[in-house]
mmCIF file of C-alpha atoms (C1' of nucleotides) in Angstrom:
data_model
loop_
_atom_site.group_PDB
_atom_site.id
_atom_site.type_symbol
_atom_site.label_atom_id
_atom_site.label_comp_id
_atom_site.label_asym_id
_atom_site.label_seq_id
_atom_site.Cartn_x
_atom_site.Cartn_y
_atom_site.Cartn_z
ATOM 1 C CA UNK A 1 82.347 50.431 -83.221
ATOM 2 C CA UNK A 2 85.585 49.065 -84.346
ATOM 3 C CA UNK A 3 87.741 50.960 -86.092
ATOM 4 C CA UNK A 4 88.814 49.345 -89.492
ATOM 5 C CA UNK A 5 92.448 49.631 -89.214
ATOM 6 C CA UNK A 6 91.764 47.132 -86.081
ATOM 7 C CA UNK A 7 89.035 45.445 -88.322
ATOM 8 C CA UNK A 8 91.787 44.934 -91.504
ATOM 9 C CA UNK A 9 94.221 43.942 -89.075
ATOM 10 C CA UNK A 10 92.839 41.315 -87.620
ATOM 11 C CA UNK A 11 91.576 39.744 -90.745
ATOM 12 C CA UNK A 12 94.924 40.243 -92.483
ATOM 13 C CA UNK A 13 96.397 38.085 -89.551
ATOM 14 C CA UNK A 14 93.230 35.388 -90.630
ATOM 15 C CA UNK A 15 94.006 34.947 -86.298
ATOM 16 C CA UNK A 16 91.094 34.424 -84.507
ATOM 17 C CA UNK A 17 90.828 37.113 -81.376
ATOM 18 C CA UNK A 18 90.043 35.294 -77.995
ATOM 19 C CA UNK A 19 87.054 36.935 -76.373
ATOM 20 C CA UNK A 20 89.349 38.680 -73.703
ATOM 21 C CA UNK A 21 91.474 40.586 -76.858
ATOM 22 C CA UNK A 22 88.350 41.801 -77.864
ATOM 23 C CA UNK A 23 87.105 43.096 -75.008
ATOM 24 C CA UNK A 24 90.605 45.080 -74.417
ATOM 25 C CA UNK A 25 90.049 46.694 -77.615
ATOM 26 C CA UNK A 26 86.041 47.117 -76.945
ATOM 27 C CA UNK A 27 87.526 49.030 -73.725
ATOM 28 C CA UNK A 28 90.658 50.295 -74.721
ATOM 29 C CA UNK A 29 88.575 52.149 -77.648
ATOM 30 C CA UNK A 30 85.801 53.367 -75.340
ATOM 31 C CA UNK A 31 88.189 54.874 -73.088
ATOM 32 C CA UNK A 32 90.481 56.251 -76.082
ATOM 33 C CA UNK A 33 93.220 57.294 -74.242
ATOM 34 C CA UNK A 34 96.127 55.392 -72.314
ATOM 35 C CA UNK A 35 95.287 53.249 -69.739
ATOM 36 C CA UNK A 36 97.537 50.740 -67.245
ATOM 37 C CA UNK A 37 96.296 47.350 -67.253
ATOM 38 C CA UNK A 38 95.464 47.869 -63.452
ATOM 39 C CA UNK A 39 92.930 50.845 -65.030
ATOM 40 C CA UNK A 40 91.537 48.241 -67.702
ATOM 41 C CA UNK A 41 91.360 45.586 -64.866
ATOM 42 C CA UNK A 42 89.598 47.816 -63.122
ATOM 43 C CA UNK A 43 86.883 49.434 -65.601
ATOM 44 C CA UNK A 44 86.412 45.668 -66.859
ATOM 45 C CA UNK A 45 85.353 44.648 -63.127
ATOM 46 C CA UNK A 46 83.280 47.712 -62.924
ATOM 47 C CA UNK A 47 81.219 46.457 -65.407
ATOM 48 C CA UNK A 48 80.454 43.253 -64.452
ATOM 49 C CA UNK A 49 82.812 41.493 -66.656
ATOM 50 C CA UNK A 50 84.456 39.241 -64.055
ATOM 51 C CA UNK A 51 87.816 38.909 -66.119
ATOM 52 C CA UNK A 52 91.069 37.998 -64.480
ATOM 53 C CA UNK A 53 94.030 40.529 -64.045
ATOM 54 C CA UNK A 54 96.137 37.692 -65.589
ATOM 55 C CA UNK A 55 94.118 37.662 -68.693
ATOM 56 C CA UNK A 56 93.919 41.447 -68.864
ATOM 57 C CA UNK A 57 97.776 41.411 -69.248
ATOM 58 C CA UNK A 58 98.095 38.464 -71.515
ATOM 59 C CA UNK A 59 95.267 39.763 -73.783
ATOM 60 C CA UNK A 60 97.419 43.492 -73.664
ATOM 61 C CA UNK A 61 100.661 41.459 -74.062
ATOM 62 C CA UNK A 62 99.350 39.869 -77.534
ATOM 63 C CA UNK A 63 97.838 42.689 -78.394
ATOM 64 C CA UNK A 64 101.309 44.515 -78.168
ATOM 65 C CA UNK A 65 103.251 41.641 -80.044
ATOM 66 C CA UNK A 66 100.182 41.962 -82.454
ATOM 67 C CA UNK A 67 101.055 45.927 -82.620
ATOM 68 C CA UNK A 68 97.362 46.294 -81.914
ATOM 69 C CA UNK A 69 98.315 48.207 -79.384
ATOM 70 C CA UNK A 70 101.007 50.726 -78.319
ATOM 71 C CA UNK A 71 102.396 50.280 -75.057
ATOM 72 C CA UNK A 72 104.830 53.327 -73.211
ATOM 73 C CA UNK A 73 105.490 54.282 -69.734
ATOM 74 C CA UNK A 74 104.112 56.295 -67.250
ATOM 75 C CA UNK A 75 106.952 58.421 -65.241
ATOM 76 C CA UNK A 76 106.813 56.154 -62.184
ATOM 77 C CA UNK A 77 107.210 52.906 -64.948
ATOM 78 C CA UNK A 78 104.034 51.735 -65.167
ATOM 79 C CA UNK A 79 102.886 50.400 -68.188
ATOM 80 C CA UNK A 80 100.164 52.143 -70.376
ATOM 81 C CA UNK A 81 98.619 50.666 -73.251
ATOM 82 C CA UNK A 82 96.731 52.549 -76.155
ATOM 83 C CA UNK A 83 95.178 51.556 -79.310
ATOM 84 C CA UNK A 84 97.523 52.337 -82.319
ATOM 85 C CA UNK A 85 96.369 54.846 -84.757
ATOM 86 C CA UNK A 86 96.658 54.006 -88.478
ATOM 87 C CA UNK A 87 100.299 55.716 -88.788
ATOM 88 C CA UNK A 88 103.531 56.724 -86.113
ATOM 89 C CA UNK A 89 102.565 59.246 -84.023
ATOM 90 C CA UNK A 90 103.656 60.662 -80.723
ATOM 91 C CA UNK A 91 101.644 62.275 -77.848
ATOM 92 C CA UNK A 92 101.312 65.505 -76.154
ATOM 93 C CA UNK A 93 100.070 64.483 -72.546
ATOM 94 C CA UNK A 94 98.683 67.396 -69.860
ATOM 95 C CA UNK A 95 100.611 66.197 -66.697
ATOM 96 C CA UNK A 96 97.228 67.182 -64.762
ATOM 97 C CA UNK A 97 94.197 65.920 -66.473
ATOM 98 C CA UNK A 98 95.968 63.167 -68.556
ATOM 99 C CA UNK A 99 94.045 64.489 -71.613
ATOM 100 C CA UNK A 100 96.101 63.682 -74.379
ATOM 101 C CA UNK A 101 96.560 65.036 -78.102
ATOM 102 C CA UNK A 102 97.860 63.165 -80.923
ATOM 103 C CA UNK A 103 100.198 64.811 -82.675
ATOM 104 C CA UNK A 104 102.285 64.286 -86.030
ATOM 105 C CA UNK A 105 106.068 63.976 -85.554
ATOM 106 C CA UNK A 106 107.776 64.121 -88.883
ATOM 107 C CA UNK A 107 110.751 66.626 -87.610
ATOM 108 C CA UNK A 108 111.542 63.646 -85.479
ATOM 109 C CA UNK A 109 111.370 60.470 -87.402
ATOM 110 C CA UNK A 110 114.247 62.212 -89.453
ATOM 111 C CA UNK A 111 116.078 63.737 -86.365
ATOM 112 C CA UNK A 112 116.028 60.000 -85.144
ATOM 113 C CA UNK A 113 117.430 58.513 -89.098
ATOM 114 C CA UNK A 114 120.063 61.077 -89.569
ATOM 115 C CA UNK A 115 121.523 60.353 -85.666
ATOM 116 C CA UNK A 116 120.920 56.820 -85.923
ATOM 117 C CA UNK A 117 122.968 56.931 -89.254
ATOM 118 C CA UNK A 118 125.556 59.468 -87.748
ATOM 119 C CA UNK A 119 126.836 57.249 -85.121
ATOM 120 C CA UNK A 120 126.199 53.670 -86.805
ATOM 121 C CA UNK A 121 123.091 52.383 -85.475
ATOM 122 C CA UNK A 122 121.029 49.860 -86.717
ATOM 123 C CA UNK A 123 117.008 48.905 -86.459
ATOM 124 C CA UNK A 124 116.255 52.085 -84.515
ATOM 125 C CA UNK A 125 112.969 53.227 -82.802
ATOM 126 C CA UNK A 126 112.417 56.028 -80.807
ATOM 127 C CA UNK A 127 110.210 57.983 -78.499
ATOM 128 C CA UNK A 128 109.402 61.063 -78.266
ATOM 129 C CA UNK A 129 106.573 62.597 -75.914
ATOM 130 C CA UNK A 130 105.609 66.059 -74.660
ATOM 131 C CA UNK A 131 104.336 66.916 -71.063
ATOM 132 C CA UNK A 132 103.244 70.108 -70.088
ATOM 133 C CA UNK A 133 99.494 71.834 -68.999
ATOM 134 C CA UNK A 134 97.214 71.505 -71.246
ATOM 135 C CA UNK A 135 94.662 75.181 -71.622
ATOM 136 C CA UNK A 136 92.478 73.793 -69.573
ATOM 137 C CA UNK A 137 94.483 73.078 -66.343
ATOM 138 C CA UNK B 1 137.720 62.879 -61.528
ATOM 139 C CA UNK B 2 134.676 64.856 -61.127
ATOM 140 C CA UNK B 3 133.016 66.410 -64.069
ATOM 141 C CA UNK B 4 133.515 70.306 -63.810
ATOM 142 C CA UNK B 5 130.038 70.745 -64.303
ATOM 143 C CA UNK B 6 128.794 68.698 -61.508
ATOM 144 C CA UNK B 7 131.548 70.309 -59.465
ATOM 145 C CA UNK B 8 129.889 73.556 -60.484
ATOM 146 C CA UNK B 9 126.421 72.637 -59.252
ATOM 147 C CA UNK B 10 127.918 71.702 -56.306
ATOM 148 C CA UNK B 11 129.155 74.782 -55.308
ATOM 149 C CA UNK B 12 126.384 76.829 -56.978
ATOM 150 C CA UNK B 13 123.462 75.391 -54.707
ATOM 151 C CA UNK B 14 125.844 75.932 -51.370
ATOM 152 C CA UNK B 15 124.175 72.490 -50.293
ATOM 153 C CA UNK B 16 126.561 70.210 -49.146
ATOM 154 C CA UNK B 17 126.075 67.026 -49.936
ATOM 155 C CA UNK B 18 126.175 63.330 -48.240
ATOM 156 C CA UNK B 19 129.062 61.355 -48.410
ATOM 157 C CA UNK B 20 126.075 58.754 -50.443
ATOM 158 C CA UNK B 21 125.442 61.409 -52.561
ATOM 159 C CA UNK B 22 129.298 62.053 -53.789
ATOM 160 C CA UNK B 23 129.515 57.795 -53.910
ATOM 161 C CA UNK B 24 126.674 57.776 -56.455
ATOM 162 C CA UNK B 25 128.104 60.929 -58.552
ATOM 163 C CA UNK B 26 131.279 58.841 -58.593
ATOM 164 C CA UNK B 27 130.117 55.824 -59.574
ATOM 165 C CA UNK B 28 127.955 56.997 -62.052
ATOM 166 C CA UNK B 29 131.274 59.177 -63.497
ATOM 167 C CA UNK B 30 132.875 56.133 -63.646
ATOM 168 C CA UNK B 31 130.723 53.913 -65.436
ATOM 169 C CA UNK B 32 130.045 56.158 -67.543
ATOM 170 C CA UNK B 33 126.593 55.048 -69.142
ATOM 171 C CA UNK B 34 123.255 54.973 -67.465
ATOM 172 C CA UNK B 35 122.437 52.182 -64.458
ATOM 173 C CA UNK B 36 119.845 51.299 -62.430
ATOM 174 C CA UNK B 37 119.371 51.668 -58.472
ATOM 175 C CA UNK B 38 120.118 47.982 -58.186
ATOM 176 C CA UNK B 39 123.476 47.653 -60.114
ATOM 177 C CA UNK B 40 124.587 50.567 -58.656
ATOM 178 C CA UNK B 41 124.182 48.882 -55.159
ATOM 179 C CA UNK B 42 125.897 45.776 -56.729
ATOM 180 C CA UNK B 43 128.740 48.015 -58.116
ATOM 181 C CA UNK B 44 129.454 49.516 -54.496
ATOM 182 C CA UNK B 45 129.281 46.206 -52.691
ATOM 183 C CA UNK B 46 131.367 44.444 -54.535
ATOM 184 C CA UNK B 47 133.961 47.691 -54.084
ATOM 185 C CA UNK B 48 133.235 47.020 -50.183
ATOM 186 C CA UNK B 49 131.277 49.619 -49.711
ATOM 187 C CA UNK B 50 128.611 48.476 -47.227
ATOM 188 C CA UNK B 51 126.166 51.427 -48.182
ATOM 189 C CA UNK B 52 122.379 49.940 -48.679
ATOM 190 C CA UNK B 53 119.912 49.670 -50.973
ATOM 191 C CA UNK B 54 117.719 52.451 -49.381
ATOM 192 C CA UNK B 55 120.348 54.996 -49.207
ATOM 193 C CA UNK B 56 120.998 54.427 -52.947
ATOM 194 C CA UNK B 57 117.479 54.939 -53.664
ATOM 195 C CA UNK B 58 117.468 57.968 -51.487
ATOM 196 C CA UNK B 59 120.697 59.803 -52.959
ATOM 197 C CA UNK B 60 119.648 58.887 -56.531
ATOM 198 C CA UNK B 61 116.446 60.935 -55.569
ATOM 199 C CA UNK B 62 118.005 63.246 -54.599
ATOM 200 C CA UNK B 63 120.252 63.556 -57.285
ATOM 201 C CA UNK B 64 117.343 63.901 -59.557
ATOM 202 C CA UNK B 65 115.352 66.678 -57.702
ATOM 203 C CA UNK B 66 118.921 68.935 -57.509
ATOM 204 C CA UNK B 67 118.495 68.054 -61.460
ATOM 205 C CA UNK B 68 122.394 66.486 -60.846
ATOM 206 C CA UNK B 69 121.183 63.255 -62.729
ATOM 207 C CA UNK B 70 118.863 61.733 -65.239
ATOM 208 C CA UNK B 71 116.183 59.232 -64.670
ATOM 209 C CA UNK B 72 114.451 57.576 -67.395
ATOM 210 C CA UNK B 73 113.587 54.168 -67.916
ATOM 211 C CA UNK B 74 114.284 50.716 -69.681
ATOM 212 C CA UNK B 75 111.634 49.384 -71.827
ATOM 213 C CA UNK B 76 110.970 47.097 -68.478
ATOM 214 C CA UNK B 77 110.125 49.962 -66.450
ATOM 215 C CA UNK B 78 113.218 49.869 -64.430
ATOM 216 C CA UNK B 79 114.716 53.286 -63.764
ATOM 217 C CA UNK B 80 118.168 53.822 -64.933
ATOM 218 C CA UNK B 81 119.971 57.169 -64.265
ATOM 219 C CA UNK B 82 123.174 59.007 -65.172
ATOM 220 C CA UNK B 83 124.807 62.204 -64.636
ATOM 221 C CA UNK B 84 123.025 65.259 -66.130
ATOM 222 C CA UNK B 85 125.595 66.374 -69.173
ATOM 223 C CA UNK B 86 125.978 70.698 -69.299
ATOM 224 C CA UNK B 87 123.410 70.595 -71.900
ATOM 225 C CA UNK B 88 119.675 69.305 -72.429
ATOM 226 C CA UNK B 89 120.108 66.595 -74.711
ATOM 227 C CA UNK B 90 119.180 62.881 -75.838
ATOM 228 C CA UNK B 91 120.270 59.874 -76.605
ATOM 229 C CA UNK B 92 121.033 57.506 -78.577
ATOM 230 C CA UNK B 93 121.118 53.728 -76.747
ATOM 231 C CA UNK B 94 122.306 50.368 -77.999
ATOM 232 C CA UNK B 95 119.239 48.363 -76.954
ATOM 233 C CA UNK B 96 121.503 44.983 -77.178
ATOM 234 C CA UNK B 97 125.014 46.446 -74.682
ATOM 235 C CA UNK B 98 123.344 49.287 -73.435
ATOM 236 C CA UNK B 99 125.900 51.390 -75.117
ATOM 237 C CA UNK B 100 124.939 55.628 -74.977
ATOM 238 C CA UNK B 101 125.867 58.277 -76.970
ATOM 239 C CA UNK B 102 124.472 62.030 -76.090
ATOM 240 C CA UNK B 103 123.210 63.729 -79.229
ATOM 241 C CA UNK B 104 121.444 66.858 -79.658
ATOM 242 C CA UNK B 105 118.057 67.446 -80.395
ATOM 243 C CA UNK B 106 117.450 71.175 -81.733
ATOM 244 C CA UNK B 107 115.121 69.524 -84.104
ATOM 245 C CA UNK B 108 112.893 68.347 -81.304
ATOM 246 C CA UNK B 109 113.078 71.421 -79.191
ATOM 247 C CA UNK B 110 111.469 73.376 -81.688
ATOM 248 C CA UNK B 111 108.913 70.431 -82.573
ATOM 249 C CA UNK B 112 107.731 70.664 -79.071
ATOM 250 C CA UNK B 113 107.737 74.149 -79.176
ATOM 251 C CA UNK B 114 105.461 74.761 -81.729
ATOM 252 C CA UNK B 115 103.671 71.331 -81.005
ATOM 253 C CA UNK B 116 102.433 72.903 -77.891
ATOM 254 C CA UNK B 117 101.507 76.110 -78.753
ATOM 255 C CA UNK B 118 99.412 74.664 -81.418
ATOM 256 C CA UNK B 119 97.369 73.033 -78.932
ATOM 257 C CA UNK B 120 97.455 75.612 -76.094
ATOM 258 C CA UNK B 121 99.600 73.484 -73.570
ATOM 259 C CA UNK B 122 101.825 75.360 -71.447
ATOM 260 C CA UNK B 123 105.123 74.783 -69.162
ATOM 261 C CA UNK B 124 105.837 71.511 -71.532
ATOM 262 C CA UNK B 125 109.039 69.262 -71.248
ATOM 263 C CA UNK B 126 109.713 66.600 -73.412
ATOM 264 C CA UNK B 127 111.254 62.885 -73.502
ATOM 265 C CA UNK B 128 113.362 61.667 -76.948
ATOM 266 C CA UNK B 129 115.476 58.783 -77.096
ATOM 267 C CA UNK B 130 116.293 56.609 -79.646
ATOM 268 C CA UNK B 131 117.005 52.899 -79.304
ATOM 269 C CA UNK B 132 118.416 50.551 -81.715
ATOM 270 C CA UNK B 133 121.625 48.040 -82.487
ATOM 271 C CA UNK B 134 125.114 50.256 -82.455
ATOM 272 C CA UNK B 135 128.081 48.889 -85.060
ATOM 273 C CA UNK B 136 129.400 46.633 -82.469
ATOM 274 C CA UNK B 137 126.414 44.312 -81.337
ATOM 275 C "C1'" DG C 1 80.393 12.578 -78.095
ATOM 276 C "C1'" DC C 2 85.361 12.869 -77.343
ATOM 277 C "C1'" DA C 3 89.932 14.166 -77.258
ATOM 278 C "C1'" DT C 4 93.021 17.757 -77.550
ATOM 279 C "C1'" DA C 5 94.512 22.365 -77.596
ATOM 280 C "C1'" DA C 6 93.614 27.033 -76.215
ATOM 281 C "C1'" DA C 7 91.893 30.192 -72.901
ATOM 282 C "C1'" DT C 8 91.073 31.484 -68.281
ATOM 283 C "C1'" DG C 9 91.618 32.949 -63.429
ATOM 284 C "C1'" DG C 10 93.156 32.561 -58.594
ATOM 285 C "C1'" DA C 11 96.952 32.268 -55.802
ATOM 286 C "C1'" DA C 12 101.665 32.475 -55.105
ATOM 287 C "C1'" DA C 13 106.084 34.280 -56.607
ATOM 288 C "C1'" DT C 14 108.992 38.003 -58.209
ATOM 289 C "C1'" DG C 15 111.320 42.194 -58.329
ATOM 290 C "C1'" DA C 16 111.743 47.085 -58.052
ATOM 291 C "C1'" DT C 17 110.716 50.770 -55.137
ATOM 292 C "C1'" DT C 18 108.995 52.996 -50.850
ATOM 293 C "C1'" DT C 19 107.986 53.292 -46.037
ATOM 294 C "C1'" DT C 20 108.922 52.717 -41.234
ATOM 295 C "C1'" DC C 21 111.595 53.172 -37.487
ATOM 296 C "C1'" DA C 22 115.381 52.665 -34.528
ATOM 297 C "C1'" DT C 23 120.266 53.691 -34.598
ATOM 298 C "C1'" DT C 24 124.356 56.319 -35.882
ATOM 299 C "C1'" DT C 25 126.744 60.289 -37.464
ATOM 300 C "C1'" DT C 26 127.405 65.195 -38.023
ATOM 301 C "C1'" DC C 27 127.929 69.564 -36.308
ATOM 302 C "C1'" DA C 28 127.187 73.733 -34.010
ATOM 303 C "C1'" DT C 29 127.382 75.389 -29.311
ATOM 304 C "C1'" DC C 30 128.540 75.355 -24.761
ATOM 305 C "C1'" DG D 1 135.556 67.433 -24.743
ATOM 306 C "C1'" DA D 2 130.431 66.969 -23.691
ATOM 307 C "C1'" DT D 3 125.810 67.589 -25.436
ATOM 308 C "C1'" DG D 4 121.676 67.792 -27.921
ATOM 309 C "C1'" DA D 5 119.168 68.587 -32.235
ATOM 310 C "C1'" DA D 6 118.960 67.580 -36.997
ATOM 311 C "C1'" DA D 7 120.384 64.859 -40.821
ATOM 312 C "C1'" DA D 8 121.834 60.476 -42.615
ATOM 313 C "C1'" DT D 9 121.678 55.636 -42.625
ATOM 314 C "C1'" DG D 10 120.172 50.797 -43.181
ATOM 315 C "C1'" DA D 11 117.495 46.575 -42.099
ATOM 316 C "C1'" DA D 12 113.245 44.807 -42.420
ATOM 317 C "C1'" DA D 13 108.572 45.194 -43.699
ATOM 318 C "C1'" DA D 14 105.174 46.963 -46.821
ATOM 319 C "C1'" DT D 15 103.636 48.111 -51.551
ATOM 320 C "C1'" DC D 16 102.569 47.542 -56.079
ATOM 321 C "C1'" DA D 17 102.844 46.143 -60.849
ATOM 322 C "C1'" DT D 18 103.779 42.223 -63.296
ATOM 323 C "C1'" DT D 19 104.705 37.219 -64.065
ATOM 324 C "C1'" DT D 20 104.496 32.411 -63.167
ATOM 325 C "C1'" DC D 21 102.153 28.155 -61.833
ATOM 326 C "C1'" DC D 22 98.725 25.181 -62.160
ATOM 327 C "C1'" DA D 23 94.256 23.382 -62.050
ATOM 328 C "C1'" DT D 24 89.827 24.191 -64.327
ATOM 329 C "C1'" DT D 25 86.892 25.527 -68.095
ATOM 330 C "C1'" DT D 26 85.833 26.349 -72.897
ATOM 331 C "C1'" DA D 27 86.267 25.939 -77.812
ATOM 332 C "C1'" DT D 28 87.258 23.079 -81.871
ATOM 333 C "C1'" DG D 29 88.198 19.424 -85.089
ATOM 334 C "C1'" DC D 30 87.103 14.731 -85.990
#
DNA sequence: GCATAAATGGAAATGATTTTCATTTTCATC
DNA sequence: GATGAAAATGAAAATCATTTCCATTTATGC
């Protein structure tokens, strides 16, 4: 089922979703966690759907510009994509099982104004994850 | 000149290094800021140094392991490293010239902290940077 | 129906990074 | 100084994610 921050967004942008978008999000929801496009690719295939790897990554690319989804990096640079909750959040990843815990990050959305503002800078982001074991591992 | 506290390191693991290994901690002292693998090839060639691409790749690793550099990555993926400072810290990067500044991040080593035991994870680390547009660009 | 734009996917191209492997250098020991 | 083992090196090939090209298919308005 779709979740209706996804569902208001998408009729907010009054943009029609090609089929592939909404089978990312179908998948990318299923799944809940991150995911590579390779992964998506993959589980997509397994299923029967016979979608291209091309339009895996253009679908997660407009998705992204669309802020649909949340895209970060893997420590060897690959690219993992993740539906976006309704607000900023950051993740607490188990480096074993990849389980993953959303967490709220309020100490850092200040940290990141008051440096920013310290030193000058302009139209900042940030990112901010923790690795570790998770209980079960 | 080399940074005392790489100088420290040196002598405090008894390892000597390769002559590769002292031309990346120099070039990385000189420029200052983070680079990738690649430019820091360029930047030796173009000082006549014939050293190659795999050797840079190799020391850099090797760097990071001994904990003597940083690696983390451009929103492309692409690893860019830099000399370890004395301290854990983070930074602060002009996303337009690339420009760093170090800043600490108390705030966010207690965030993790308790983040973590919260949800049971154990032997964490954590990643914080903050991009955005410094005064200049 | 028809024309046009959007969506799609396979294959080739790209670009960073890693692997392979043969050669060179270093260094302790004779 | 000669020698042999271990470490370092680099060129070329292999890998792998991602992007680009381009021809084909599908959806849409008229």
């Amino acid at each position: 089922m779709m979740k209706k921050v996804i569902q208001k967004k998408i009729t907010m942008m009054k943009k029609v979703m090609s089929k592939s978008n909404l089978k990312l999000i179908a998948v990318l929801e299923r799944t809940g966690g991150f995911a590579s496009a390779q992964e998506l690719h993959q589980i997509l295939r397994r299923e029967g759907d016979g979608i291209g790897l091309t339009t895996v990554y253009r679908a997660l690319q407009s998705l992204v510009d669309d802020k649909i989804v949340d895209l970060l990096r893997r420590e060897d640079g690959e690219a993992i994509y993740r539906l976006c909750g309704e607000t900023h959040h950051h993740h607490l990843v188990c480096k074993s099982c990849g389980d993953t815990v959303e967490i709220e990050g309020g100490a850092i959305e200040k940290w990141a104004k008051t440096m920013a503002e310290e030193f000058g800078y302009r139209d900042v982001g940030h990112t901010a994850e923790i690795f570790g074991l998770c209980s079960k591992c």
